[in-house]
Amino acid sequence: MVKVKKCSFCGYDIPIGKGHMFIKKDGTILNFCTPKCRKAMLVAKKNPRKTRWTVYYGKQ
Ligand SMILES: [Zn+2]
């Protein structure tokens, strides 16, 4: 069984074999669907709830 992963930033499903995995120094595993999401979270440090193109936008 292959589990579908969700993007750690935008919350959308990542197709099997796609996406980028990032492991933080503290061991937290982050999955990103696109480099756009990786940059938004790690470089720009955006809040997914304040970013329009995520599923978390507007949610508490
Ligand atoms: Zn994403």
mmCIF file with all atom_site columns, C-alpha atoms and ligand atoms in Angstrom:
data_model
loop_
_atom_site.group_PDB
_atom_site.id
_atom_site.type_symbol
_atom_site.label_atom_id
_atom_site.label_alt_id
_atom_site.label_comp_id
_atom_site.label_asym_id
_atom_site.label_entity_id
_atom_site.label_seq_id
_atom_site.pdbx_PDB_ins_code
_atom_site.Cartn_x
_atom_site.Cartn_y
_atom_site.Cartn_z
_atom_site.occupancy
_atom_site.B_iso_or_equiv
_atom_site.pdbx_formal_charge
_atom_site.auth_seq_id
_atom_site.auth_comp_id
_atom_site.auth_asym_id
_atom_site.auth_atom_id
_atom_site.pdbx_PDB_model_num
ATOM   1  C  CA . MET A 1 1  ? 0.000  0.000  0.000  1.00 0.00 ? 1  MET A CA 1
ATOM   2  C  CA . VAL A 1 2  ? 1.372  3.349  -0.975 1.00 0.00 ? 2  VAL A CA 1
ATOM   3  C  CA . LYS A 1 3  ? 0.160  6.162  1.158  1.00 0.00 ? 3  LYS A CA 1
ATOM   4  C  CA . VAL A 1 4  ? -0.645 9.426  -0.487 1.00 0.00 ? 4  VAL A CA 1
ATOM   5  C  CA . LYS A 1 5  ? 1.178  12.225 1.244  1.00 0.00 ? 5  LYS A CA 1
ATOM   6  C  CA . LYS A 1 6  ? -0.090 15.678 1.771  1.00 0.00 ? 6  LYS A CA 1
ATOM   7  C  CA . CYS A 1 7  ? 1.955  18.741 1.180  1.00 0.00 ? 7  CYS A CA 1
ATOM   8  C  CA . SER A 1 8  ? 3.145  20.183 4.496  1.00 0.00 ? 8  SER A CA 1
ATOM   9  C  CA . PHE A 1 9  ? 2.469  23.674 3.286  1.00 0.00 ? 9  PHE A CA 1
ATOM   10 C  CA . CYS A 1 10 ? -0.528 23.792 0.987  1.00 0.00 ? 10 CYS A CA 1
ATOM   11 C  CA . GLY A 1 11 ? -2.265 20.612 2.219  1.00 0.00 ? 11 GLY A CA 1
ATOM   12 C  CA . TYR A 1 12 ? -2.995 19.130 -1.198 1.00 0.00 ? 12 TYR A CA 1
ATOM   13 C  CA . ASP A 1 13 ? -2.252 15.491 -2.021 1.00 0.00 ? 13 ASP A CA 1
ATOM   14 C  CA . ILE A 1 14 ? 1.125  14.806 -3.549 1.00 0.00 ? 14 ILE A CA 1
ATOM   15 C  CA . PRO A 1 15 ? 0.986  12.367 -6.504 1.00 0.00 ? 15 PRO A CA 1
ATOM   16 C  CA . ILE A 1 16 ? 3.018  9.175  -5.995 1.00 0.00 ? 16 ILE A CA 1
ATOM   17 C  CA . GLY A 1 17 ? 6.605  9.704  -7.068 1.00 0.00 ? 17 GLY A CA 1
ATOM   18 C  CA . LYS A 1 18 ? 6.271  13.465 -7.084 1.00 0.00 ? 18 LYS A CA 1
ATOM   19 C  CA . GLY A 1 19 ? 7.095  16.056 -4.537 1.00 0.00 ? 19 GLY A CA 1
ATOM   20 C  CA . HIS A 1 20 ? 10.063 16.847 -2.397 1.00 0.00 ? 20 HIS A CA 1
ATOM   21 C  CA . MET A 1 21 ? 10.867 15.533 1.046  1.00 0.00 ? 21 MET A CA 1
ATOM   22 C  CA . PHE A 1 22 ? 12.703 17.698 3.515  1.00 0.00 ? 22 PHE A CA 1
ATOM   23 C  CA . ILE A 1 23 ? 13.975 16.575 6.903  1.00 0.00 ? 23 ILE A CA 1
ATOM   24 C  CA . LYS A 1 24 ? 14.605 19.259 9.467  1.00 0.00 ? 24 LYS A CA 1
ATOM   25 C  CA . LYS A 1 25 ? 17.463 19.108 11.941 1.00 0.00 ? 25 LYS A CA 1
ATOM   26 C  CA . ASP A 1 26 ? 15.053 18.112 14.688 1.00 0.00 ? 26 ASP A CA 1
ATOM   27 C  CA . GLY A 1 27 ? 13.873 15.112 12.664 1.00 0.00 ? 27 GLY A CA 1
ATOM   28 C  CA . THR A 1 28 ? 10.561 16.530 11.490 1.00 0.00 ? 28 THR A CA 1
ATOM   29 C  CA . ILE A 1 29 ? 9.734  15.295 8.007  1.00 0.00 ? 29 ILE A CA 1
ATOM   30 C  CA . LEU A 1 30 ? 8.130  17.788 5.685  1.00 0.00 ? 30 LEU A CA 1
ATOM   31 C  CA . ASN A 1 31 ? 6.670  16.899 2.312  1.00 0.00 ? 31 ASN A CA 1
ATOM   32 C  CA . PHE A 1 32 ? 6.245  19.495 -0.376 1.00 0.00 ? 32 PHE A CA 1
ATOM   33 C  CA . CYS A 1 33 ? 4.341  19.128 -3.635 1.00 0.00 ? 33 CYS A CA 1
ATOM   34 C  CA . THR A 1 34 ? 6.367  21.754 -5.455 1.00 0.00 ? 34 THR A CA 1
ATOM   35 C  CA . PRO A 1 35 ? 9.480  23.886 -4.869 1.00 0.00 ? 35 PRO A CA 1
ATOM   36 C  CA . LYS A 1 36 ? 7.020  26.755 -4.586 1.00 0.00 ? 36 LYS A CA 1
ATOM   37 C  CA . CYS A 1 37 ? 5.650  25.299 -1.364 1.00 0.00 ? 37 CYS A CA 1
ATOM   38 C  CA . ARG A 1 38 ? 9.112  24.497 -0.029 1.00 0.00 ? 38 ARG A CA 1
ATOM   39 C  CA . LYS A 1 39 ? 10.244 28.057 -0.596 1.00 0.00 ? 39 LYS A CA 1
ATOM   40 C  CA . ALA A 1 40 ? 7.076  29.510 0.862  1.00 0.00 ? 40 ALA A CA 1
ATOM   41 C  CA . MET A 1 41 ? 7.533  27.590 4.087  1.00 0.00 ? 41 MET A CA 1
ATOM   42 C  CA . LEU A 1 42 ? 11.307 27.456 4.521  1.00 0.00 ? 42 LEU A CA 1
ATOM   43 C  CA . VAL A 1 43 ? 12.510 30.626 2.868  1.00 0.00 ? 43 VAL A CA 1
ATOM   44 C  CA . ALA A 1 44 ? 9.632  33.063 2.973  1.00 0.00 ? 44 ALA A CA 1
ATOM   45 C  CA . LYS A 1 45 ? 8.201  31.502 6.187  1.00 0.00 ? 45 LYS A CA 1
ATOM   46 C  CA . LYS A 1 46 ? 4.663  32.162 5.128  1.00 0.00 ? 46 LYS A CA 1
ATOM   47 C  CA . ASN A 1 47 ? 1.668  31.148 7.152  1.00 0.00 ? 47 ASN A CA 1
ATOM   48 C  CA . PRO A 1 48 ? -0.474 28.674 5.139  1.00 0.00 ? 48 PRO A CA 1
ATOM   49 C  CA . ARG A 1 49 ? -3.621 30.199 6.638  1.00 0.00 ? 49 ARG A CA 1
ATOM   50 C  CA . LYS A 1 50 ? -2.706 33.542 5.142  1.00 0.00 ? 50 LYS A CA 1
ATOM   51 C  CA . THR A 1 51 ? -1.660 32.206 1.780  1.00 0.00 ? 51 THR A CA 1
ATOM   52 C  CA . ARG A 1 52 ? -4.415 32.113 -0.814 1.00 0.00 ? 52 ARG A CA 1
ATOM   53 C  CA . TRP A 1 53 ? -3.469 28.986 -2.754 1.00 0.00 ? 53 TRP A CA 1
ATOM   54 C  CA . THR A 1 54 ? -3.426 26.596 0.226  1.00 0.00 ? 54 THR A CA 1
ATOM   55 C  CA . VAL A 1 55 ? -6.336 24.521 1.523  1.00 0.00 ? 55 VAL A CA 1
ATOM   56 C  CA . TYR A 1 56 ? -5.795 26.112 4.946  1.00 0.00 ? 56 TYR A CA 1
ATOM   57 C  CA . TYR A 1 57 ? -6.497 29.616 3.739  1.00 0.00 ? 57 TYR A CA 1
ATOM   58 C  CA . GLY A 1 58 ? -9.246 31.212 5.770  1.00 0.00 ? 58 GLY A CA 1
ATOM   59 C  CA . LYS A 1 59 ? -9.461 28.308 8.216  1.00 0.00 ? 59 LYS A CA 1
ATOM   60 C  CA . GLN A 1 60 ? -8.772 28.480 11.912 1.00 0.00 ? 60 GLN A CA 1
HETATM 61 ZN ZN . ZN  B 2 .  ? 2.133  22.214 -1.719 1.00 0.00 ? 1  ZN  B ZN 1
#
